[in-house]
Amino acid sequence: MKIAIMGAMYEEITPLLEFFKTYETIEYANNRYYKASYQGLELIIAYSKIGKVNASLTASTLIEKFGAEKLLFSGVAGALNPALKVGDLVVATRLAQHDVDISAFGHPFGYIPEGCVYVQTDETLVHIAHRVAKAQGLKLVEGIIATGDQFICDSTKKEWIRSTFQADATEMEGASVAVVCDALHVPFCVFRAISDAADMDAGFSFDEFLVSSAQESAKLILAMLDELKR
Ligand code: 4EH
């Protein structure tokens, strides 16, 4: 089984590379892809660089060039739901692009003709994630993730995204990865640990908690591999 694990930033995949210790590095399309093996699983790991376009390229490459059969995204996110605090883990049930706006033509926000506002993640992977989190003593909540090419650090913008998409967390890559995986029929899931509250303090909070929150997400991903190898 070939499993892709991707993040957007170097810090989001570093805990994984440190865990696997030995890996092969392949350069492709202005990026680096890391091949590792873990208990019979073939892993292909990469960080895309920030944003939807980079994330789409990386997800497509992981699937089409490296043959990934499942894809797990690991990273951090800004909280929109006030119940979510720094370090809390979210698994996406569905994702939307909050920055898509062709409402001038009567379409809902996030909608692109011949597409859907929301893309669903793989139910089996979400189910496994819950089982693994429970066994590991990690708190994991399901949520809707809203993705856009903006670092959200403004309460008005934050509330608009929350109320328009019923979203619990926001980030800059998940929904684009979802569109790619859905189109190519690759089961996928997006895991994010909260780094900030997407408000006026978000920049500071993000800088302080990027590394520790990225580690929380990576911890869950590693525990999931033990389950997926079966
Ligand atoms: O990959 C981008 C990173 C921020 S931009 C999206 N990631 C982190 C998730 C995220 C996020 N996205 C939107 C965490 N909090 C978010 C928020 N809004 N409030 C970045 C960060 N550091 C250096 C350069 N760019």
Coordinates of N, CA, C and O and ligand atoms in Angstrom, one line a residue, residues 8-9 12 50-51 76-78 150-152 170-173 192 195-196 198 202 206, ligand 1:
A8 N 1.8 21.6 4.3 CA 2.0 22.7 3.4 C 3.4 23.4 3.7 O 4.1 23.8 2.8
M9 N 3.8 23.3 5.0 CA 5.0 24.0 5.4 C 6.0 22.9 5.9 O 5.6 21.8 6.3
E12 N 5.5 21.3 9.1 CA 4.4 20.3 9.2 C 4.8 18.9 8.9 O 4.1 18.0 9.3
I50 N 3.0 27.0 0.6 CA 1.7 27.5 1.0 C 0.7 27.8 -0.1 O 1.1 28.2 -1.2
G51 N -0.6 27.5 0.1 CA -1.7 27.9 -0.7 C -2.2 26.8 -1.6 O -1.7 25.7 -1.8
V76 N -1.5 22.5 10.6 CA -2.1 23.4 11.6 C -3.2 24.2 11.0 O -3.3 24.3 9.7
A77 N -4.0 24.8 11.8 CA -5.1 25.6 11.3 C -5.5 26.7 12.3 O -5.2 26.6 13.5
G78 N -6.2 27.7 11.8 CA -6.8 28.7 12.7 C -8.2 28.3 13.1 O -9.0 27.7 12.3
Q150 N -5.6 33.0 2.0 CA -5.5 34.1 2.9 C -5.2 33.6 4.3 O -5.9 32.7 4.7
F151 N -4.2 34.2 4.9 CA -4.1 34.0 6.4 C -5.1 34.8 7.1 O -5.0 36.1 7.0
I152 N -6.0 34.2 7.7 CA -7.1 34.9 8.4 C -6.7 35.4 9.8 O -6.3 34.6 10.6
T170 N -10.0 27.1 9.7 CA -9.6 27.6 8.4 C -8.1 27.4 8.2 O -7.3 27.5 9.1
E171 N -7.8 27.2 6.9 CA -6.4 27.0 6.5 C -6.3 27.4 5.0 O -7.2 27.9 4.5
M172 N -5.2 27.0 4.4 CA -4.9 27.5 3.1 C -4.7 26.5 2.0 O -4.3 26.8 0.9
E173 N -5.0 25.2 2.3 CA -4.6 24.1 1.4 C -5.7 23.0 1.3 O -5.9 22.4 0.2
R192 N -5.7 18.6 11.2 CA -5.2 19.9 11.5 C -5.2 20.1 13.0 O -6.3 19.9 13.7
S195 N -3.5 26.3 15.7 CA -2.3 27.1 16.1 C -2.7 28.5 16.5 O -1.9 29.2 17.1
D196 N -3.9 28.9 16.2 CA -4.3 30.3 16.5 C -5.9 30.4 16.3 O -6.5 29.4 15.9
A198 N -7.4 32.7 14.4 CA -7.8 33.5 13.2 C -8.3 34.9 13.5 O -9.0 35.5 12.7
A202 N -3.7 36.3 15.6 CA -3.3 35.1 15.0 C -1.9 35.0 14.6 O -1.3 33.9 14.7
F206 N 0.3 32.0 15.9 CA 0.8 31.1 14.9 C 2.3 30.8 15.0 O 2.8 29.7 15.1
Ligands
4EH1 O1 0.1 27.2 5.0 C1 -0.5 28.3 5.6 C2 0.2 28.8 6.8 C3 0.0 30.2 7.2 S1 0.7 31.4 6.0 C4 -1.9 27.9 6.2 N1 -1.6 27.2 7.4 C5 -0.4 27.9 8.0 C6 -2.7 27.0 8.3 C7 -3.2 28.2 9.1 C8 -4.0 29.2 8.7 N2 -4.5 29.6 7.5 C9 -5.3 30.6 7.4 C10 -3.0 28.4 10.5 N3 -3.6 29.5 10.9 C11 -4.2 30.0 9.8 C12 -5.1 31.2 9.7 N4 -5.6 31.5 8.4 N5 -5.4 32.0 10.7 C13 2.3 31.6 6.5 C14 2.8 31.4 7.8 N6 4.0 31.7 8.1 C15 4.9 32.1 7.2 C16 4.4 32.3 5.9 N7 3.1 32.1 5.6

